PDB file of C-alpha atoms in Angstrom:
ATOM      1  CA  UNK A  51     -27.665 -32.277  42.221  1.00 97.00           C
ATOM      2  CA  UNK A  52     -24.741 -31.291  44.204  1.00 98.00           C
ATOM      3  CA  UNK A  53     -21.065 -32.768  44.923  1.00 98.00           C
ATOM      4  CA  UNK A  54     -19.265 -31.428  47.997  1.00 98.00           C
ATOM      5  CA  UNK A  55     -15.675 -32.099  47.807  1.00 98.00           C
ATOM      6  CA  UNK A  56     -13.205 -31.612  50.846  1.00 98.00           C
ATOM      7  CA  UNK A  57      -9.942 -30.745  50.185  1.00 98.00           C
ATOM      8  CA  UNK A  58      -7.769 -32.747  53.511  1.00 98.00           C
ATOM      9  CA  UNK A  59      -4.717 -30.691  52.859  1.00 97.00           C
ATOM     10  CA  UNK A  60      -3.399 -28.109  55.087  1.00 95.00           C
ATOM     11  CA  UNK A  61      -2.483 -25.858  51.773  1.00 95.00           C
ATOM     12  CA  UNK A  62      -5.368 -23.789  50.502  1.00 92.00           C
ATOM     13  CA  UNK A  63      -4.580 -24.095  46.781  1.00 94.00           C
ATOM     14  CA  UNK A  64      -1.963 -26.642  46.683  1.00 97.00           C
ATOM     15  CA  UNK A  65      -1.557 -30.136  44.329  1.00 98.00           C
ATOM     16  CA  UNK A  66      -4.943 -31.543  46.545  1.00 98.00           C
ATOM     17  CA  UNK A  67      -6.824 -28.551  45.429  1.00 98.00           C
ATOM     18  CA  UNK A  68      -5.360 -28.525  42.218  1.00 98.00           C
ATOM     19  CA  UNK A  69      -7.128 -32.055  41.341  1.00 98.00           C
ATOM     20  CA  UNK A  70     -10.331 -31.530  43.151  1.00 98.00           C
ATOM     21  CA  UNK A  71     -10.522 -28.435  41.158  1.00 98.00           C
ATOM     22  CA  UNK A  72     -10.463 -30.464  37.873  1.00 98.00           C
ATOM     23  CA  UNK A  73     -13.166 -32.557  38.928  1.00 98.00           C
ATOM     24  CA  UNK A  74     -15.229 -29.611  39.748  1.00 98.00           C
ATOM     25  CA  UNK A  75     -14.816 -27.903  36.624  1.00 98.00           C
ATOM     26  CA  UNK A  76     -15.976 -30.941  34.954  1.00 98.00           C
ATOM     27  CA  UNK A  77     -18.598 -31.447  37.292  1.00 98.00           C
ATOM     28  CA  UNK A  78     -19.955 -28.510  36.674  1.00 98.00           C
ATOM     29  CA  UNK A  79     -19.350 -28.682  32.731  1.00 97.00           C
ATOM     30  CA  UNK A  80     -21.884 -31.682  33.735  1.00 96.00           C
ATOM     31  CA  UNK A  81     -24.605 -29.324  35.023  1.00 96.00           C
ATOM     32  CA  UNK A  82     -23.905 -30.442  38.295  1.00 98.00           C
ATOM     33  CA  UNK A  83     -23.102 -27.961  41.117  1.00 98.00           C
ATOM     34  CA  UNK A  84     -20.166 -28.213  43.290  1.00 98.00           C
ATOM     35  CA  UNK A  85     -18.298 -26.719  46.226  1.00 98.00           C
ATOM     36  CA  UNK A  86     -14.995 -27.346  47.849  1.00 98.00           C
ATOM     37  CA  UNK A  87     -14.492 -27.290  51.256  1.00 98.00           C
ATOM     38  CA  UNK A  88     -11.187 -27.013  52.856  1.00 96.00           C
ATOM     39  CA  UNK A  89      -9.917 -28.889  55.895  1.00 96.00           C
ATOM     40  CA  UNK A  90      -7.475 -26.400  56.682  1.00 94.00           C
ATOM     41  CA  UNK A  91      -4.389 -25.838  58.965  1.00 95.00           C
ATOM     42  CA  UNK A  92      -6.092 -25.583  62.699  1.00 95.00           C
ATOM     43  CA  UNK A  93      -5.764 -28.898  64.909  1.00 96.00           C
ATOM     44  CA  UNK A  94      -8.352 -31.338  64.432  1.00 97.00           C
ATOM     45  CA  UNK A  95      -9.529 -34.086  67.301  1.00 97.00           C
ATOM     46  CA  UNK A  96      -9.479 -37.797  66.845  1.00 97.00           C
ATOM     47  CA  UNK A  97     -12.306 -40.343  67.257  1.00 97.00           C
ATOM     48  CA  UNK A  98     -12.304 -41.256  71.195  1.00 97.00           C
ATOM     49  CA  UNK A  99     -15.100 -43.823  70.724  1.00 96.00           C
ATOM     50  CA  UNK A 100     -17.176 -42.305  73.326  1.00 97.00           C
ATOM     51  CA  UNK A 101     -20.660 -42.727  71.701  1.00 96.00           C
ATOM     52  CA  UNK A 102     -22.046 -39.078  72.321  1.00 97.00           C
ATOM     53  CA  UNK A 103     -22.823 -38.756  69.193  1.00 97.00           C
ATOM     54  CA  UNK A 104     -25.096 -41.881  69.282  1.00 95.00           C
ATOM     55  CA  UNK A 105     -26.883 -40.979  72.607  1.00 96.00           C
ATOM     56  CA  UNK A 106     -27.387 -37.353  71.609  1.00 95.00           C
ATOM     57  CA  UNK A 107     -28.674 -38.279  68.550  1.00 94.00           C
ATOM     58  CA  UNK A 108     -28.294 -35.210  66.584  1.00 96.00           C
ATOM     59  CA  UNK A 109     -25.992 -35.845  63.758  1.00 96.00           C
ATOM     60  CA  UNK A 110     -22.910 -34.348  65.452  1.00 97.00           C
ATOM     61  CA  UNK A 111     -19.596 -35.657  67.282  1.00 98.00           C
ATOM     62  CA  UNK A 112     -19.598 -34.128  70.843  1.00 97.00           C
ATOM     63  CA  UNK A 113     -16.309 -32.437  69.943  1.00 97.00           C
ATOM     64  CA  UNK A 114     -17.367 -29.076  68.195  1.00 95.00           C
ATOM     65  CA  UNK A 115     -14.119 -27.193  68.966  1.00 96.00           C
ATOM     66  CA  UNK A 116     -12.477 -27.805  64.820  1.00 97.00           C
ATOM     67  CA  UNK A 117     -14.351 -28.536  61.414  1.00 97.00           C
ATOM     68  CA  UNK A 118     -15.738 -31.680  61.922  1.00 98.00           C
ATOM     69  CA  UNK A 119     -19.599 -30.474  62.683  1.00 98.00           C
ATOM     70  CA  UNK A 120     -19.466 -27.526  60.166  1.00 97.00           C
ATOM     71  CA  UNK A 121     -18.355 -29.879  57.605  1.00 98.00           C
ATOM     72  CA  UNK A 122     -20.450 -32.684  58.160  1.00 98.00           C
ATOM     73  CA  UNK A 123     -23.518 -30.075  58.252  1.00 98.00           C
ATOM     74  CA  UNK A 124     -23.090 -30.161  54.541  1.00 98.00           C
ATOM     75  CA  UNK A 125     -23.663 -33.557  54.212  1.00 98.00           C
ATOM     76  CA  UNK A 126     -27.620 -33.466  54.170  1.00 97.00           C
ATOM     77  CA  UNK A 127     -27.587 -31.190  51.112  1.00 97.00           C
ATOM     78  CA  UNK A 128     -24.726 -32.819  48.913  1.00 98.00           C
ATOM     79  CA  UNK A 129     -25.664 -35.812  46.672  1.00 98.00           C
ATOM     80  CA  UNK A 130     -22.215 -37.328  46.433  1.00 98.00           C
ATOM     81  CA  UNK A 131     -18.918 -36.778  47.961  1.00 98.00           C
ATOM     82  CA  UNK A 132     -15.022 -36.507  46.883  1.00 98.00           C
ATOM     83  CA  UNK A 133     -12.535 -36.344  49.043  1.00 98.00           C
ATOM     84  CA  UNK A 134      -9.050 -35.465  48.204  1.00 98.00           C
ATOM     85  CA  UNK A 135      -5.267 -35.892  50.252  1.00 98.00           C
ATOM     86  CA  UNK A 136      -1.918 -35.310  50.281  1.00 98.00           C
ATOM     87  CA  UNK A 137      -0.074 -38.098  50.351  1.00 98.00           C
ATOM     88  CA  UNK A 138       1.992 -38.026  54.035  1.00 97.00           C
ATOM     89  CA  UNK A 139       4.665 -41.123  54.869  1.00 97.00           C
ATOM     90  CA  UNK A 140       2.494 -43.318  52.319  1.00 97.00           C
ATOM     91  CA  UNK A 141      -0.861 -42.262  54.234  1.00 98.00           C
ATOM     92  CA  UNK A 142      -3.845 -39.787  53.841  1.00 98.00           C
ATOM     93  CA  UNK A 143      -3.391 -36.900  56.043  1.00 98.00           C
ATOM     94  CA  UNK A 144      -4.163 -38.028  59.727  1.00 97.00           C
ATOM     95  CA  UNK A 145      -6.267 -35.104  60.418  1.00 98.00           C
ATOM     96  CA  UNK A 146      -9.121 -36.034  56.951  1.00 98.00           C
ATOM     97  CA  UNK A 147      -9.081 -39.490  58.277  1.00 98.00           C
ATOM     98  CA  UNK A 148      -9.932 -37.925  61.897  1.00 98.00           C
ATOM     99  CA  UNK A 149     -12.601 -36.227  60.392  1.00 98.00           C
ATOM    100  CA  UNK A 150     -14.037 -38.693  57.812  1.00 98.00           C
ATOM    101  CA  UNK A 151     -14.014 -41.409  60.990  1.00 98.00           C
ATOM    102  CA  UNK A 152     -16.086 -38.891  62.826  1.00 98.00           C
ATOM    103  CA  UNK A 153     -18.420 -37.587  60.460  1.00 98.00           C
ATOM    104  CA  UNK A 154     -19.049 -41.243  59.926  1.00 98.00           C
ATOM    105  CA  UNK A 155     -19.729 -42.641  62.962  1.00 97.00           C
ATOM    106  CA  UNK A 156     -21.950 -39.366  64.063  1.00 98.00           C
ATOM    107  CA  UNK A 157     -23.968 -38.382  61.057  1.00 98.00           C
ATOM    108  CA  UNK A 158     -23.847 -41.622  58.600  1.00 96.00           C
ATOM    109  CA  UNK A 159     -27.882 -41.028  57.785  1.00 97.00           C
ATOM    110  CA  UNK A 160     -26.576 -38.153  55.865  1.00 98.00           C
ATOM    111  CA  UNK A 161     -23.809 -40.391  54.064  1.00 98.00           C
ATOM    112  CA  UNK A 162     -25.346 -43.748  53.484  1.00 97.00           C
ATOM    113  CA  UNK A 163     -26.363 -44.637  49.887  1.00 98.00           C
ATOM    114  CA  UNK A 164     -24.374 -41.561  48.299  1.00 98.00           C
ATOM    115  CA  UNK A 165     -22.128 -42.099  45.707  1.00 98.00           C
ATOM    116  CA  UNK A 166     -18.518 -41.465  46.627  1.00 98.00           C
ATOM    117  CA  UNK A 167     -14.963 -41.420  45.478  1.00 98.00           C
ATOM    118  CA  UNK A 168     -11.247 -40.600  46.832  1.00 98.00           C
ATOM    119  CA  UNK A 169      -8.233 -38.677  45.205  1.00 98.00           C
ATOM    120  CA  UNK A 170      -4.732 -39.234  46.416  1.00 98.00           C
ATOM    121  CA  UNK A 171      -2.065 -36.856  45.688  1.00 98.00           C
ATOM    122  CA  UNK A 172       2.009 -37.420  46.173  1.00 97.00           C
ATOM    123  CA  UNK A 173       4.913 -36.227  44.983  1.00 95.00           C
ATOM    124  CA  UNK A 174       6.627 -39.752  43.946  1.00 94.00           C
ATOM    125  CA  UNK A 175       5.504 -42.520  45.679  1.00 95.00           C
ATOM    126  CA  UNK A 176       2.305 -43.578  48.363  1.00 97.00           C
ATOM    127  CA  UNK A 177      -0.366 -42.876  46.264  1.00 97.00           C
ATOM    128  CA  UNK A 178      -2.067 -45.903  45.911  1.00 97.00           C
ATOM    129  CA  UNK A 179      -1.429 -46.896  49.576  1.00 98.00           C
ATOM    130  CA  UNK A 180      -3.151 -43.499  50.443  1.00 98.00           C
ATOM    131  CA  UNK A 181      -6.353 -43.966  48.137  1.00 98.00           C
ATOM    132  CA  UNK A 182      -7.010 -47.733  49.247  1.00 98.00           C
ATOM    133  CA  UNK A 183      -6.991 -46.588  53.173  1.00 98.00           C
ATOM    134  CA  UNK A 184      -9.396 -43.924  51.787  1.00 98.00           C
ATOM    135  CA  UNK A 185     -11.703 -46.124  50.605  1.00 97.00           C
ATOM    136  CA  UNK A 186     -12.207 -48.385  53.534  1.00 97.00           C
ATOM    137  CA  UNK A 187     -14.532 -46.244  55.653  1.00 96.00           C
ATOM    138  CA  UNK A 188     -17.384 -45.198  52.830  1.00 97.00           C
ATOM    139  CA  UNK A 189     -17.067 -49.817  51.940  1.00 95.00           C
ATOM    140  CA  UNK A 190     -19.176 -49.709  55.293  1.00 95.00           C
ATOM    141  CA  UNK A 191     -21.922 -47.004  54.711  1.00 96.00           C
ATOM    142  CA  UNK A 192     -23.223 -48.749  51.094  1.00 96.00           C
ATOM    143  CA  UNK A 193     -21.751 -45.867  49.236  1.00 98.00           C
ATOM    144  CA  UNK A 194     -21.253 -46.405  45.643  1.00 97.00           C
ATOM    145  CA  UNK A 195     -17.314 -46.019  44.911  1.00 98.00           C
ATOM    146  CA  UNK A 196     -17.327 -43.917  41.571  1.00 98.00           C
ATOM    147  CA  UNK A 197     -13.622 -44.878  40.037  1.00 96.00           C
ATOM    148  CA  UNK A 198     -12.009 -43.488  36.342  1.00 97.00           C
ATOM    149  CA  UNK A 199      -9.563 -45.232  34.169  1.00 96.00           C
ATOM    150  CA  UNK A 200      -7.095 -45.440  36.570  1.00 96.00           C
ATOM    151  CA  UNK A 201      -6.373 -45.421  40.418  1.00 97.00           C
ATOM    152  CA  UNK A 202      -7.855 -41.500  41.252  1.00 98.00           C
ATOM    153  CA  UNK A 203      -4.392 -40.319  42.214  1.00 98.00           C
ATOM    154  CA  UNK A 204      -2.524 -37.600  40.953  1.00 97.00           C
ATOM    155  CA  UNK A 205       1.380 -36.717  40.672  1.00 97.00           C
ATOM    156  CA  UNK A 206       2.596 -32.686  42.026  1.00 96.00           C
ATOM    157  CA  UNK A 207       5.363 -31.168  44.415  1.00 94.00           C
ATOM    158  CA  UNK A 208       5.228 -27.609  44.382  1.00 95.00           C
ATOM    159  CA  UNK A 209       1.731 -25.806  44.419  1.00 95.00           C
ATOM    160  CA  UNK A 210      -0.081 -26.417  41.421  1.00 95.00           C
ATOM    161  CA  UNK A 211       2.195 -28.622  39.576  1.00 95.00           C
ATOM    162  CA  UNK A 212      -0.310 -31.212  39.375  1.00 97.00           C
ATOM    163  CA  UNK A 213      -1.715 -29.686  36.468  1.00 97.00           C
ATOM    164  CA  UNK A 214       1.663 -30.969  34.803  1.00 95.00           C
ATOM    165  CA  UNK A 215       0.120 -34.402  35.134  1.00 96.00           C
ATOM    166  CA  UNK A 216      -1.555 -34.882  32.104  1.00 96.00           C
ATOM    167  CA  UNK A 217      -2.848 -38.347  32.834  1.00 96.00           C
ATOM    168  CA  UNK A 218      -3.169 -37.583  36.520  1.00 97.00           C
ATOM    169  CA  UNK A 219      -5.648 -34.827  35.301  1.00 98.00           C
ATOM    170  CA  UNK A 220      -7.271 -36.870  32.380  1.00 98.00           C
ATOM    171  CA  UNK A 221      -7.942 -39.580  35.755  1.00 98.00           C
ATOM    172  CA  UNK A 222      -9.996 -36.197  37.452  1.00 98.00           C
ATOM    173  CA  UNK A 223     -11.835 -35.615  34.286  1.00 98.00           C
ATOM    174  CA  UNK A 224     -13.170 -39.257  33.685  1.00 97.00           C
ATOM    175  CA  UNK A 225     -13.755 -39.467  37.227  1.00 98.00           C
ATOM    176  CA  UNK A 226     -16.228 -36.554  37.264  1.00 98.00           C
ATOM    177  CA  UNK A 227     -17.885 -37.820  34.142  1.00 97.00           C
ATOM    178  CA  UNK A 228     -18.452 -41.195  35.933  1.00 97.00           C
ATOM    179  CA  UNK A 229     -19.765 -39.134  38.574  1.00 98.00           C
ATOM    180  CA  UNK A 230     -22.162 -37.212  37.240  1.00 97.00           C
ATOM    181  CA  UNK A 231     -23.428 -40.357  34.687  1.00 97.00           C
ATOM    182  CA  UNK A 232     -24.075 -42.436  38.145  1.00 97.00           C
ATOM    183  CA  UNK A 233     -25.888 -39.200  39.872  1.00 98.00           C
ATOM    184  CA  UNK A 234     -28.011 -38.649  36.811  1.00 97.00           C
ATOM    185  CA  UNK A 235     -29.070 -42.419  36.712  1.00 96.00           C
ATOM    186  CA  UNK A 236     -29.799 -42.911  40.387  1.00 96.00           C
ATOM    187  CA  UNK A 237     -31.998 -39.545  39.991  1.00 96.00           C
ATOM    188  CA  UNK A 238     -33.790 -40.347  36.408  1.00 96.00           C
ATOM    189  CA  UNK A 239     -32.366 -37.950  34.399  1.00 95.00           C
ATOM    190  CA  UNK A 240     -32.123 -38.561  30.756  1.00 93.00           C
ATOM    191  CA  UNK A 241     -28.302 -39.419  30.064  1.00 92.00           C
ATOM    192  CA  UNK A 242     -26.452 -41.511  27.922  1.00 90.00           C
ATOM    193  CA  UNK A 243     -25.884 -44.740  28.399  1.00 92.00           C
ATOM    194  CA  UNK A 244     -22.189 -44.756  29.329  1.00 92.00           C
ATOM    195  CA  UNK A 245     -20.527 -42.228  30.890  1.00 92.00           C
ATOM    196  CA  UNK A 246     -18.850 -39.475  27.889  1.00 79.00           C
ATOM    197  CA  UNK A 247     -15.069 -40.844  27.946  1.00 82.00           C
ATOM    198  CA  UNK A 248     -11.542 -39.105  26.407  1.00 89.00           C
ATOM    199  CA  UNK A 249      -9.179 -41.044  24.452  1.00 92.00           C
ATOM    200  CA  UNK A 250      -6.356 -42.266  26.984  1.00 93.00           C
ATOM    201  CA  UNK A 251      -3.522 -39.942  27.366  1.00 93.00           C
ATOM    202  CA  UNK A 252      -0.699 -41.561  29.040  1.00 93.00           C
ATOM    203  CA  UNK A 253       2.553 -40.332  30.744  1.00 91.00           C
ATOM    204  CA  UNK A 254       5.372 -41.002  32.703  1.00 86.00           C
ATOM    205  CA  UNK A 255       7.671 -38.590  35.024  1.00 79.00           C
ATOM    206  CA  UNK A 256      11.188 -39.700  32.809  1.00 70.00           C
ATOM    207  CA  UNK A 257      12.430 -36.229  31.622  1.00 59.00           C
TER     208      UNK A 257
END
């Protein structure tokens, strides 16, 4: 079984990648393999609602000049998805939603039915704004939403300081557990019968 998580921030290893990585680790700690993909820093188009993509037929948005394709390509071969963003002006990062509305509406055969789950990372405040407008595209594609013990958002400024956030990364951990429980059931192998869980570890930002 395989998770493909895309990391929707321009920064290569910054607070985005920082969580996603957690979940990976544990993912993998799962027996479950895993690989990141970045979105990167290269302009990205928007949906234009032209229906190509449905009268071609083949799985991809007419636009092939950014990501989009070479990302959704992966689709067919992953078993569940996470998909991690900054936090900009209370929002997801324009461009992932460009993407995710794309992939969607040109290859959802390859989405449909596949667990899913969405990571929101901010430096104060947005967060949960963020993850909720993540989670309204994958409501219409009957995609399992795998959630943790809290809202899958984590707290990080400067590159890497997200794995400051205890909780924030406690949040990744439980998520991937949940992840890899539901991936095991839907596939019939042998697992417990609730997900393995940590002792809550909470934390606040008052220093």
């Amino acid at each position: 079984m395989k998770v493909l998580l895309i990391n929707g921030s321009a920064h290569k290893e910054g607070n985005t990648f920082t969580a996603l990585s957690e979940v990976a680790r544990t993912l993998q700690a799962d027996g479950i393999e895993t690989e990141i993909v970045q979105l990167g820093n290269k302009p990205v188009r928007g949906c234009i609602a032209c229906g190509g993509c449905k009268r071609n037929g083949d799985g991809r948005c007419v636009f092939d000049d950014d990501v989009c394709n070479s990302i959704s390509a992966k689709a067919e071969s992953a078993d569940a998805f996470v998909f991690g963003s900054p936090v900009y002006y209370g929002q997801p990062n324009g461009a992932l939603l460009a993407v995710v509305q794309r992939m969607l509406m040109s290859n959802n055969q390859n989405f449909k039915y596949k667990p899913v789950a969405n990571v929101a990372v901010c430096r104060r405040g947005g967060a949960t704004a963020s993850f909720q407008t993540m989670n309204m595209a994958f409501n219409m594609l009957s995609m399992p939403q795998v959630t943790s013990q809290y809202w899958n958002i984590a707290y990080g400024q400067k590159p890497g300081e997200a794995a400051q956030d205890g909780e924030g990364m406690q949040t990744m951990r439980v998520l991937a557990h949940n992840m890899s429980w539901m991936l095991k059931k839907m596939h019939g192998v042998p697992t417990t019968d609730k997900p393995e869980g940590e002792e809550w570890a909470p934390m606040n930002f008052i220093r």
